[in-house]
GROMACS .gro file of C-alpha atoms in nm:
model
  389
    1UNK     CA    1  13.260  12.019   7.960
    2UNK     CA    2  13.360  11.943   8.290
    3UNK     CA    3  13.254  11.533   8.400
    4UNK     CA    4  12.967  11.707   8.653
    5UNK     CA    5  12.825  11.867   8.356
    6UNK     CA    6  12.814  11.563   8.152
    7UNK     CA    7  12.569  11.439   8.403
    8UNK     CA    8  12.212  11.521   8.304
    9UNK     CA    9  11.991  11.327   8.507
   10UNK     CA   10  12.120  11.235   8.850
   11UNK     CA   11  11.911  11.010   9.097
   12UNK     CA   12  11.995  11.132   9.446
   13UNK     CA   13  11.948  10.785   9.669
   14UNK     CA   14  12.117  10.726   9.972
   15UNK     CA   15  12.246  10.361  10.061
   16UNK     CA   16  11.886  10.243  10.168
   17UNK     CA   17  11.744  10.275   9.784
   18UNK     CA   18  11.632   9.956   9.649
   19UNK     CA   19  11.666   9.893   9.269
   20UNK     CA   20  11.384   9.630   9.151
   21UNK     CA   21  11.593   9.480   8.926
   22UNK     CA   22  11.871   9.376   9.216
   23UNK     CA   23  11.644   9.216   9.466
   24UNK     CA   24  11.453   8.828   9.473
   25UNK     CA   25  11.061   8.927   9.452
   26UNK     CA   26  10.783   8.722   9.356
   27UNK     CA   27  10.493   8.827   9.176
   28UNK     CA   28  10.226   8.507   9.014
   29UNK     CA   29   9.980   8.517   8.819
   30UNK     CA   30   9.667   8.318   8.774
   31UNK     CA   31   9.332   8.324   8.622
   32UNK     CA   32   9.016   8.233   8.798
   33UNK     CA   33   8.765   7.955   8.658
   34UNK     CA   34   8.433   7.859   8.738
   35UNK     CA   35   8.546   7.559   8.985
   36UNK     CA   36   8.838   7.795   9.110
   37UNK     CA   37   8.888   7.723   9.508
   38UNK     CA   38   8.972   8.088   9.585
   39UNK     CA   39   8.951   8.022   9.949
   40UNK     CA   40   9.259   7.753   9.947
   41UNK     CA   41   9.442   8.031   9.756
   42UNK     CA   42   9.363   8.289   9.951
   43UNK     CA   43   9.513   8.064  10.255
   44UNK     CA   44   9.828   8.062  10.079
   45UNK     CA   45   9.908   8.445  10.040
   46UNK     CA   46   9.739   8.517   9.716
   47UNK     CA   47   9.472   8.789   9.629
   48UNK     CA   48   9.131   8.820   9.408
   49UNK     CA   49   9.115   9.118   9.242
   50UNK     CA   50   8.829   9.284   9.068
   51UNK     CA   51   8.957   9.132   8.666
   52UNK     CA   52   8.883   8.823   8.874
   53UNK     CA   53   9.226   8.683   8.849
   54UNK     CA   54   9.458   8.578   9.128
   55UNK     CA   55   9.828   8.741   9.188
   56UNK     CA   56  10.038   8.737   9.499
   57UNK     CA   57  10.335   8.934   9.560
   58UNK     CA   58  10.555   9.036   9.815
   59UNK     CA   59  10.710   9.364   9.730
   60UNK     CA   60  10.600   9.707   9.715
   61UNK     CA   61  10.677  10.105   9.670
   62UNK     CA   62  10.662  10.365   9.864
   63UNK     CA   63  10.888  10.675   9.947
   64UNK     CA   64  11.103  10.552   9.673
   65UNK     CA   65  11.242  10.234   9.804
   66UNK     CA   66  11.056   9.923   9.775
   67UNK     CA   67  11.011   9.721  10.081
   68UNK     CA   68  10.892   9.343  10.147
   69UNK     CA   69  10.511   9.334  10.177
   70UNK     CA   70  10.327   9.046  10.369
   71UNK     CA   71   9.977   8.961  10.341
   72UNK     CA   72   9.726   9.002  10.603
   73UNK     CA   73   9.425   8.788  10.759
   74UNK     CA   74   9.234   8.725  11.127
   75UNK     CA   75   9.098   8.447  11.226
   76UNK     CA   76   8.752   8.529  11.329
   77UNK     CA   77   8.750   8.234  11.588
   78UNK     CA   78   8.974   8.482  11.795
   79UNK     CA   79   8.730   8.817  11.707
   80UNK     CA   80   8.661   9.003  12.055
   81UNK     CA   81   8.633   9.362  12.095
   82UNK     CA   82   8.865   9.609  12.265
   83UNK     CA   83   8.804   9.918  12.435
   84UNK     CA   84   8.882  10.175  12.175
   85UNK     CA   85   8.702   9.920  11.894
   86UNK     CA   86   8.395   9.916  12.137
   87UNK     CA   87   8.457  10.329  12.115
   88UNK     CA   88   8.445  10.310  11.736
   89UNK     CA   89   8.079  10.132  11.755
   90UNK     CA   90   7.956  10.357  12.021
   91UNK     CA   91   8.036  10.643  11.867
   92UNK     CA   92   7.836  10.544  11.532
   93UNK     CA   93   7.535  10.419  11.713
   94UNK     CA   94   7.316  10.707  11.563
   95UNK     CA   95   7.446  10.593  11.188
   96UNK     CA   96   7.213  10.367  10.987
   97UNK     CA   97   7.385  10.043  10.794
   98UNK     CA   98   7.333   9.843  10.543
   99UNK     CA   99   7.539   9.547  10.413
  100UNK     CA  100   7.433   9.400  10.061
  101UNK     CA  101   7.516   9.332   9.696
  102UNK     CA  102   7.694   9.592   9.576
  103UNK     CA  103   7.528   9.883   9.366
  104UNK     CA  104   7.684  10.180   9.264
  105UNK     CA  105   7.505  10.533   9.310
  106UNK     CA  106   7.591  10.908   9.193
  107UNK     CA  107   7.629  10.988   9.576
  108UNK     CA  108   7.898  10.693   9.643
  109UNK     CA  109   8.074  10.789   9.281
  110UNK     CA  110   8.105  11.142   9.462
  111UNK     CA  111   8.213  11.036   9.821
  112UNK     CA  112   8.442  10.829   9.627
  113UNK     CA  113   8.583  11.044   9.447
  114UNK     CA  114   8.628  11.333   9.712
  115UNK     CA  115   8.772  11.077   9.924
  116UNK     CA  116   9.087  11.071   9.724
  117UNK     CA  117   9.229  11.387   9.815
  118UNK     CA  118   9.328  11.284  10.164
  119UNK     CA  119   9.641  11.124   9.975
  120UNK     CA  120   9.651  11.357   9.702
  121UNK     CA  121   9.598  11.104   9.441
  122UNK     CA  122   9.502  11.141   9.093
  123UNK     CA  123   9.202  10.946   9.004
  124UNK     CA  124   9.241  10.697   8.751
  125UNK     CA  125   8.911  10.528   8.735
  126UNK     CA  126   8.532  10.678   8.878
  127UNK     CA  127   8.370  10.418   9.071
  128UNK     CA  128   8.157  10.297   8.828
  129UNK     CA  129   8.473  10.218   8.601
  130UNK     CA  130   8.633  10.050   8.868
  131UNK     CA  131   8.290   9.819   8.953
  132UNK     CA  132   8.078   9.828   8.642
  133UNK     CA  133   7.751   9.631   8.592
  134UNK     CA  134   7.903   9.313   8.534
  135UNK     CA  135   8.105   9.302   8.816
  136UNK     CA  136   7.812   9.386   9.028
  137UNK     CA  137   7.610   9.148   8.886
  138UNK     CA  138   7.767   8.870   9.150
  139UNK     CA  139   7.673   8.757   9.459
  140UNK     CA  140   8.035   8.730   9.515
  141UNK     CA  141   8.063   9.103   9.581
  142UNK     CA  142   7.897   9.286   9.875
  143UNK     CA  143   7.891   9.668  10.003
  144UNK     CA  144   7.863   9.818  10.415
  145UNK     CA  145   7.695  10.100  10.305
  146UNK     CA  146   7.679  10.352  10.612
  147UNK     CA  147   7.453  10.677  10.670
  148UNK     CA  148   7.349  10.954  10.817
  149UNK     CA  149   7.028  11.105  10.811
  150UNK     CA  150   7.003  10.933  10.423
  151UNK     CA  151   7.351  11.082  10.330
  152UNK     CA  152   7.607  10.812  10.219
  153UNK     CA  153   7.881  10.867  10.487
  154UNK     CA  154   8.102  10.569  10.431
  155UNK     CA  155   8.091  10.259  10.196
  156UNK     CA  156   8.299   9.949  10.164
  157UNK     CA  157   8.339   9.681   9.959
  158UNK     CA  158   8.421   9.350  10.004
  159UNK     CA  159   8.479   9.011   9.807
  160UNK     CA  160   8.234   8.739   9.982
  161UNK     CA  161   8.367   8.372   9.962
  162UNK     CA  162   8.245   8.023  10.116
  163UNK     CA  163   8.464   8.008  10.391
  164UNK     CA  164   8.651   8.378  10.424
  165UNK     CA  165   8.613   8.705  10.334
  166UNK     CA  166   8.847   8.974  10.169
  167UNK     CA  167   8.837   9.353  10.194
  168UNK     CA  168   8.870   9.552   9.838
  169UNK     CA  169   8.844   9.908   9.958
  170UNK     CA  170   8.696  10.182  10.153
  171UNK     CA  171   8.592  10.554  10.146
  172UNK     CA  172   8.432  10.814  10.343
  173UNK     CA  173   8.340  11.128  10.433
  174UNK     CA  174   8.645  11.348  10.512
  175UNK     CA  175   8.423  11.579  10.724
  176UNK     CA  176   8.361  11.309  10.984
  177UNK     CA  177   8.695  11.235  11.090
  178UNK     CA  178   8.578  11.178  11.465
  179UNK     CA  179   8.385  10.867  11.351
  180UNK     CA  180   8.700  10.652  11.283
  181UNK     CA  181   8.447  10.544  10.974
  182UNK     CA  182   8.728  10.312  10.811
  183UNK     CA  183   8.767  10.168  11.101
  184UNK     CA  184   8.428  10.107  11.177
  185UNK     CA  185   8.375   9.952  10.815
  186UNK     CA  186   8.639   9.712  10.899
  187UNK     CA  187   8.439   9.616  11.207
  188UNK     CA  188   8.155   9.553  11.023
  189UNK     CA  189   8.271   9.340  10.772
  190UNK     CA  190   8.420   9.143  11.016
  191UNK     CA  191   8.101   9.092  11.224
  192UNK     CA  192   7.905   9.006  10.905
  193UNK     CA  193   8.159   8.727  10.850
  194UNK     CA  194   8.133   8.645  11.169
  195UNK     CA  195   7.749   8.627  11.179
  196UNK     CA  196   7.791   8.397  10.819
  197UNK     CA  197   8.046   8.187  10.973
  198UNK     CA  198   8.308   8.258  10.751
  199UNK     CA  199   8.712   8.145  10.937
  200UNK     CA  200   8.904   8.423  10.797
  201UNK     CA  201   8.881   8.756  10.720
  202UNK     CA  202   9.185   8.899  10.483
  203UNK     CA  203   9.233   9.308  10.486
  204UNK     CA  204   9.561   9.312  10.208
  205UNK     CA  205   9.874   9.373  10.265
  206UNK     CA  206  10.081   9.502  10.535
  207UNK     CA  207  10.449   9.688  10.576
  208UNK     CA  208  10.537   9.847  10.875
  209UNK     CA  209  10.712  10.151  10.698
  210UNK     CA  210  10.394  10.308  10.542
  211UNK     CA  211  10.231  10.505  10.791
  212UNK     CA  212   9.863  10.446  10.616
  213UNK     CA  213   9.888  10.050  10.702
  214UNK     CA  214   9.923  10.088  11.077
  215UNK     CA  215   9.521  10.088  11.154
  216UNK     CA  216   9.523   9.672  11.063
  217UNK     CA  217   9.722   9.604  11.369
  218UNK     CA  218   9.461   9.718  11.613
  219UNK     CA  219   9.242   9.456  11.533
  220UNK     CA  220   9.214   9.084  11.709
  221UNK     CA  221   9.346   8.749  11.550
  222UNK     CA  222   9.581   8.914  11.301
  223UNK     CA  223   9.846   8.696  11.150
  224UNK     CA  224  10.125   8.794  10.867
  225UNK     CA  225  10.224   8.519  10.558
  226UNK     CA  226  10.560   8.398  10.586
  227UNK     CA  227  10.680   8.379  10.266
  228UNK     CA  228  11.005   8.207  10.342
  229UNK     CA  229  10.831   7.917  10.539
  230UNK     CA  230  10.448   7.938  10.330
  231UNK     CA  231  10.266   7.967  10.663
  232UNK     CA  232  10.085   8.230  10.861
  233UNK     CA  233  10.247   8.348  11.159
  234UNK     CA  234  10.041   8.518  11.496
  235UNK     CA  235  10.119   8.937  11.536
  236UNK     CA  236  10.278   8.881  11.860
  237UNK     CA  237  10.521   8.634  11.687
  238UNK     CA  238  10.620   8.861  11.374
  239UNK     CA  239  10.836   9.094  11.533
  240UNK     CA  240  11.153   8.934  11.337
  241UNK     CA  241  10.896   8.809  11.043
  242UNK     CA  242  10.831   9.201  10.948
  243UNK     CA  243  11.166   9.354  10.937
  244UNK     CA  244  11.313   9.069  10.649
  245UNK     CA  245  11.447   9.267  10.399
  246UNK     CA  246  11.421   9.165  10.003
  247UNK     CA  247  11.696   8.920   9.945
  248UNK     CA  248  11.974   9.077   9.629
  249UNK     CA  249  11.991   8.875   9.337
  250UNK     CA  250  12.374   8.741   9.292
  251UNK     CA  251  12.284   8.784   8.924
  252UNK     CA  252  12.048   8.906   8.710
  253UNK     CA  253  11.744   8.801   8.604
  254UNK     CA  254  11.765   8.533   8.247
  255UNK     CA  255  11.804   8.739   7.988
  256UNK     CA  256  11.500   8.665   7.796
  257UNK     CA  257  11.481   8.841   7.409
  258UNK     CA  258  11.093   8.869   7.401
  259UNK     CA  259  11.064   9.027   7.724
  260UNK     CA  260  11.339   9.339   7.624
  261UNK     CA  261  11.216   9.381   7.280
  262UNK     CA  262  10.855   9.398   7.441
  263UNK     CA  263  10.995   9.662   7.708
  264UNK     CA  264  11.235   9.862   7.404
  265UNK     CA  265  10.987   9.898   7.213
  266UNK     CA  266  10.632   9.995   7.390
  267UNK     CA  267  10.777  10.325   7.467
  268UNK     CA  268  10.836  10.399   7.154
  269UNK     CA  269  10.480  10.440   7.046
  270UNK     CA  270  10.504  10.808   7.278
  271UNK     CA  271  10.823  10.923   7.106
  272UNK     CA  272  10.743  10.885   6.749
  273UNK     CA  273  11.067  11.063   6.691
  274UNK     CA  274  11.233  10.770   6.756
  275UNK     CA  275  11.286  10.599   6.458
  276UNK     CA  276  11.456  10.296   6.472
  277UNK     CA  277  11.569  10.068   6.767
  278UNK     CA  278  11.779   9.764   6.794
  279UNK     CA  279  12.022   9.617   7.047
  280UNK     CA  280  12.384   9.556   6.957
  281UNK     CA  281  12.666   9.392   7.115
  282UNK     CA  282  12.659   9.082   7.292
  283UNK     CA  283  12.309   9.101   7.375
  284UNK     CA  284  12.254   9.067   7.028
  285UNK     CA  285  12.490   8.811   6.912
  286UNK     CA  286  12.395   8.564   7.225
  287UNK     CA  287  12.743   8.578   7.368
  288UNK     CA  288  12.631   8.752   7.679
  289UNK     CA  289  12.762   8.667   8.053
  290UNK     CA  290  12.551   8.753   8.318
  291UNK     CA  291  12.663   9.045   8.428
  292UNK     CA  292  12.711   9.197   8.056
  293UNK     CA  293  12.588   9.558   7.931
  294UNK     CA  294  12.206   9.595   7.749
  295UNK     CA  295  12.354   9.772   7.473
  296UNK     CA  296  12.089  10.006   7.274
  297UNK     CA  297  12.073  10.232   7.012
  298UNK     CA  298  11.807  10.475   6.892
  299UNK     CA  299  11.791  10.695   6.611
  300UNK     CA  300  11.612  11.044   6.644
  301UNK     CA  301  11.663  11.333   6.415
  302UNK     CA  302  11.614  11.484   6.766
  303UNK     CA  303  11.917  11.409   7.048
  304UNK     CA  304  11.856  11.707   7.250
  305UNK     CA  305  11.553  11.669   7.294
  306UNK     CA  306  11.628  11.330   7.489
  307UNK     CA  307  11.877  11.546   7.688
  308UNK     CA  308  11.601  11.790   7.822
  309UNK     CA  309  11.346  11.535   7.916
  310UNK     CA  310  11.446  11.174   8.051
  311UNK     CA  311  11.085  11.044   7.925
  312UNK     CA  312  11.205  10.730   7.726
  313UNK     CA  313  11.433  10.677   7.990
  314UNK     CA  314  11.246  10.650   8.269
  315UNK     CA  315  10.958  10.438   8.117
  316UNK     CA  316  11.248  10.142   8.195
  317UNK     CA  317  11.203  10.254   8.573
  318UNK     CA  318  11.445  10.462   8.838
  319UNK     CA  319  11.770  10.460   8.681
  320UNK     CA  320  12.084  10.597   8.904
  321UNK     CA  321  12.246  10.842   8.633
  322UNK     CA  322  12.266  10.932   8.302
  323UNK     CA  323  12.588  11.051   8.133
  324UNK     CA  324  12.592  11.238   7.833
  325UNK     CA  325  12.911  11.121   7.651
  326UNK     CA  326  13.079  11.118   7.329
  327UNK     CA  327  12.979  10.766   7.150
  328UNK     CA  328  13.185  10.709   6.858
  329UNK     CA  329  13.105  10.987   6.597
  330UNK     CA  330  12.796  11.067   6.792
  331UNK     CA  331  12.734  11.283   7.123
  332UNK     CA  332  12.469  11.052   7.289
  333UNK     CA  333  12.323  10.984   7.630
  334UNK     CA  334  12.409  10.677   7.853
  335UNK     CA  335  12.148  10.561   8.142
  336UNK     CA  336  12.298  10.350   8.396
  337UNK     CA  337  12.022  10.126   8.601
  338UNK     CA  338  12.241   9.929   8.763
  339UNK     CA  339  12.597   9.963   8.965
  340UNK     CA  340  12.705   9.616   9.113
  341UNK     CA  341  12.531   9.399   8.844
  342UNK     CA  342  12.583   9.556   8.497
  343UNK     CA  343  12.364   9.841   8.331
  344UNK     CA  344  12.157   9.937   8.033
  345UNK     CA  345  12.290  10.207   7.803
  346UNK     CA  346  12.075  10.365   7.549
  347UNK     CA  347  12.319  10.543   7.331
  348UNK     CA  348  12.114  10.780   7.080
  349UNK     CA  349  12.286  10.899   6.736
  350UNK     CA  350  12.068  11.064   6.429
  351UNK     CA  351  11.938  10.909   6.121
  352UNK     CA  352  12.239  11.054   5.942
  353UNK     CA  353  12.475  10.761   6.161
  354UNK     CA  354  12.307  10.534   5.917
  355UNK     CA  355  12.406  10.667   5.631
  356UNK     CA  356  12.506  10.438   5.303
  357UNK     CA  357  12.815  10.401   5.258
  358UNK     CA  358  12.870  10.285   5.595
  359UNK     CA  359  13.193  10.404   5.793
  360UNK     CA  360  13.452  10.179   5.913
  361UNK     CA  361  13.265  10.216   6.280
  362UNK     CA  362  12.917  10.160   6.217
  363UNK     CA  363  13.049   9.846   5.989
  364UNK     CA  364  13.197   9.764   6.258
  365UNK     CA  365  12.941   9.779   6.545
  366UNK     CA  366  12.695   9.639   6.299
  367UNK     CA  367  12.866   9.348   6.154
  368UNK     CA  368  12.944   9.242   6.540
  369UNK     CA  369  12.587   9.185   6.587
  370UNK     CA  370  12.247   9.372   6.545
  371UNK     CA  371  11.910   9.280   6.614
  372UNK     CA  372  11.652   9.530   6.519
  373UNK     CA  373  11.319   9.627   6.737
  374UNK     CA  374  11.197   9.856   6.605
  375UNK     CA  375  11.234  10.022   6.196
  376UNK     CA  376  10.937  10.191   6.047
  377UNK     CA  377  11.089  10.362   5.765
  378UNK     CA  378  11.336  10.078   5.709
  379UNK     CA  379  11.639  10.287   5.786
  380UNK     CA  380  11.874  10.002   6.031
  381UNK     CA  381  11.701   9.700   5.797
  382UNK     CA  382  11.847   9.882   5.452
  383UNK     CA  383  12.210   9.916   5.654
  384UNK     CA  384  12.212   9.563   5.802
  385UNK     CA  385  12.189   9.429   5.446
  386UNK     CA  386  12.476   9.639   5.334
  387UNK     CA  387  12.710   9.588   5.584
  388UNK     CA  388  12.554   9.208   5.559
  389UNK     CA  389  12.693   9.204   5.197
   0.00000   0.00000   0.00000
């Protein structure tokens, strides 16, 4: 075969793609107590979700590059009305509104629901999987529910703290689109803060290259989190602020042994064919440099099957290209992840490659270091101890 048709999967990027695993991000984590002060956190980029746990990060997808995200808030000090926001208000007048604890409703699980199809989204979670009971039962978190002649036309939700509040999401009737509703949500949550004299209102994140994040710059006091300099910076002073690319890693990431084996062998649980796992090479014997290989191999009574669909593959994320090679006595498939800063190769062989008595090369690759992930039926243990002895 000629090299092109060696290739089986090929990842057409242009210079602007942007691997995760060559560029600085942060992501923390934190749970939330009782005495938690979620306001100071919130003041120094982090979020509340709904598991009622704290993370902050400052990367994101989207058309298949990740950009460098930064997290949104106004100060309400600075609140004052525009023309076209004044529009937005006008133009509901007629619309009835209520803003209290949150309770979820057949007719809001349905708006809800038929709200996702302006992105064409699949629909993990109903609402009253994403908000159950006992996340209702809170005075923490609060609804705008809007309508219309006693029709549900647009509901928000929001996260209600001492001195701020945050935004957690919005939906509403796709048949109204001359009622700017999310926008008008957004105004309302902001005059309810204003009205409890809350200092901050937060609305997520914000990156100019997604289209769908635009609508948070129309409204007053807006400032961006600087990540580099842990302070909040004014709109009309983040011009340079929002176009910092995610700094490249000069190497890669610690290699850390719990945190492959955990990634190996998850997948492996959907492709029970896959019967034994284990890294080899200097990843296994500890006398890795940065930049070396993640050297894999998988047994599968089943290689072509991995040639035909790049499932296991891709479960490790966007890979550039996978070659399909000649490994040793084996034909097997070889993912490369990474260009400038190593790669991972998952080299698959059959059961048979296992086989007692060992050949010279599978003696070889063995005795230079094997560590096992994953061996049901015992098939890479039995041949470590022979080679072993």
């Amino acid at each position: 075969m000629s090299s092109d048709e060696n290739i089986i999967f090929v990842d057409d990027t242009d210079e602007e793609y942007i691997d995760h695993d060559e560029f600085e991000t942060i992501f923390n984590h934190r749970r939330v107590f009782e005495d938690t002060n979620i306001d100071a956190f919130l003041a120094n980029g982090w979020c509340y979700n709904l598991d009622r746990e704290l993370v902050r990060y400052d990367s994101e997808s989207f058309d298949g590059r990740l950009w460098r995200t930064f997290p949104t808030r106004y100060r309400l000090k600075d609140f004052v009305l525009s023309k076209s926001l004044r529009r937005v208000l006008k133009k509901n007048a007629d619309l009835k509104v209520h803003i209290r604890p949150l309770w979820v409703t057949r007719q809001k699980s349905a708006l809800y629901e038929k709200h996702y199809t302006r992105y064409n989204e699949k629909l993990y979670q109903t609402l009253a999987q994403k908000y159950p009971i006992w996340k209702c039962d809170s005075e923490e978190l609060m609804e705008v529910c809007v309508l219309k002649n006693r029709r549900v036309v647009a509901c928000s939700i929001f996260d209600n703290f001492p001195k701020s509040i945050q935004s957690d999401s919005c939906f509403w009737d796709l048949n109204e689109p001359q009622r700017s509703l999310g926008i008008f949500t957004v105004l309302l949550e902001m005059q309810y803060a204003i009205k409890k004299k809350k200092d901050f209102y937060y609305l997520g994140h914000y990156y100019k290259q997604n289209p769908n994040f635009q609508y948070k710059l129309r409204f007053p006091g807006l400032e961006f989190y600087d990540w580099d300099n842990e302070a909040w910076v004014d709109k009309k002073d983040a011009g340079k602020l929002l176009d910092q690319r995610l700094r490249r890693m000069e190497f890669l990431p610690p290699f850390n042994y719990e945190d492959l084996c955990l990634m190996l062998a998850l997948p492996v649980y959907r492709f029970p064919e896959v019967v034994g796992v284990a890294l080899f090479g200097s990843r296994a014997r500890g006398t890795e440099r940065p930049d070396s290989d993640v050297d894999v191999l998988l047994l599968t009574p089943d290689i072509e099957k991995h040639f035909e669909n790049d499932g296991y593959i891709t479960s490790f994320g966007r890979f550039q290209y996978a070659r399909r090679e000649k490994w040793f006595s084996g034909e097997t498939i070889r993912s490369f992840y990474r260009e400038q800063h190593g790669q991972i190769e998952f080299n698959f062989v059959t059961p048979g490659w296992a086989d007692l008595p060992a050949s010279d090369e599978v003696r070889r690759i063995v005795g230079n270091g094997m560590r096992i992930l994953h061996d049901p039926q015992g098939i890479l243990e039995k041949l470590q101890n022979a080679v072993s002895e």
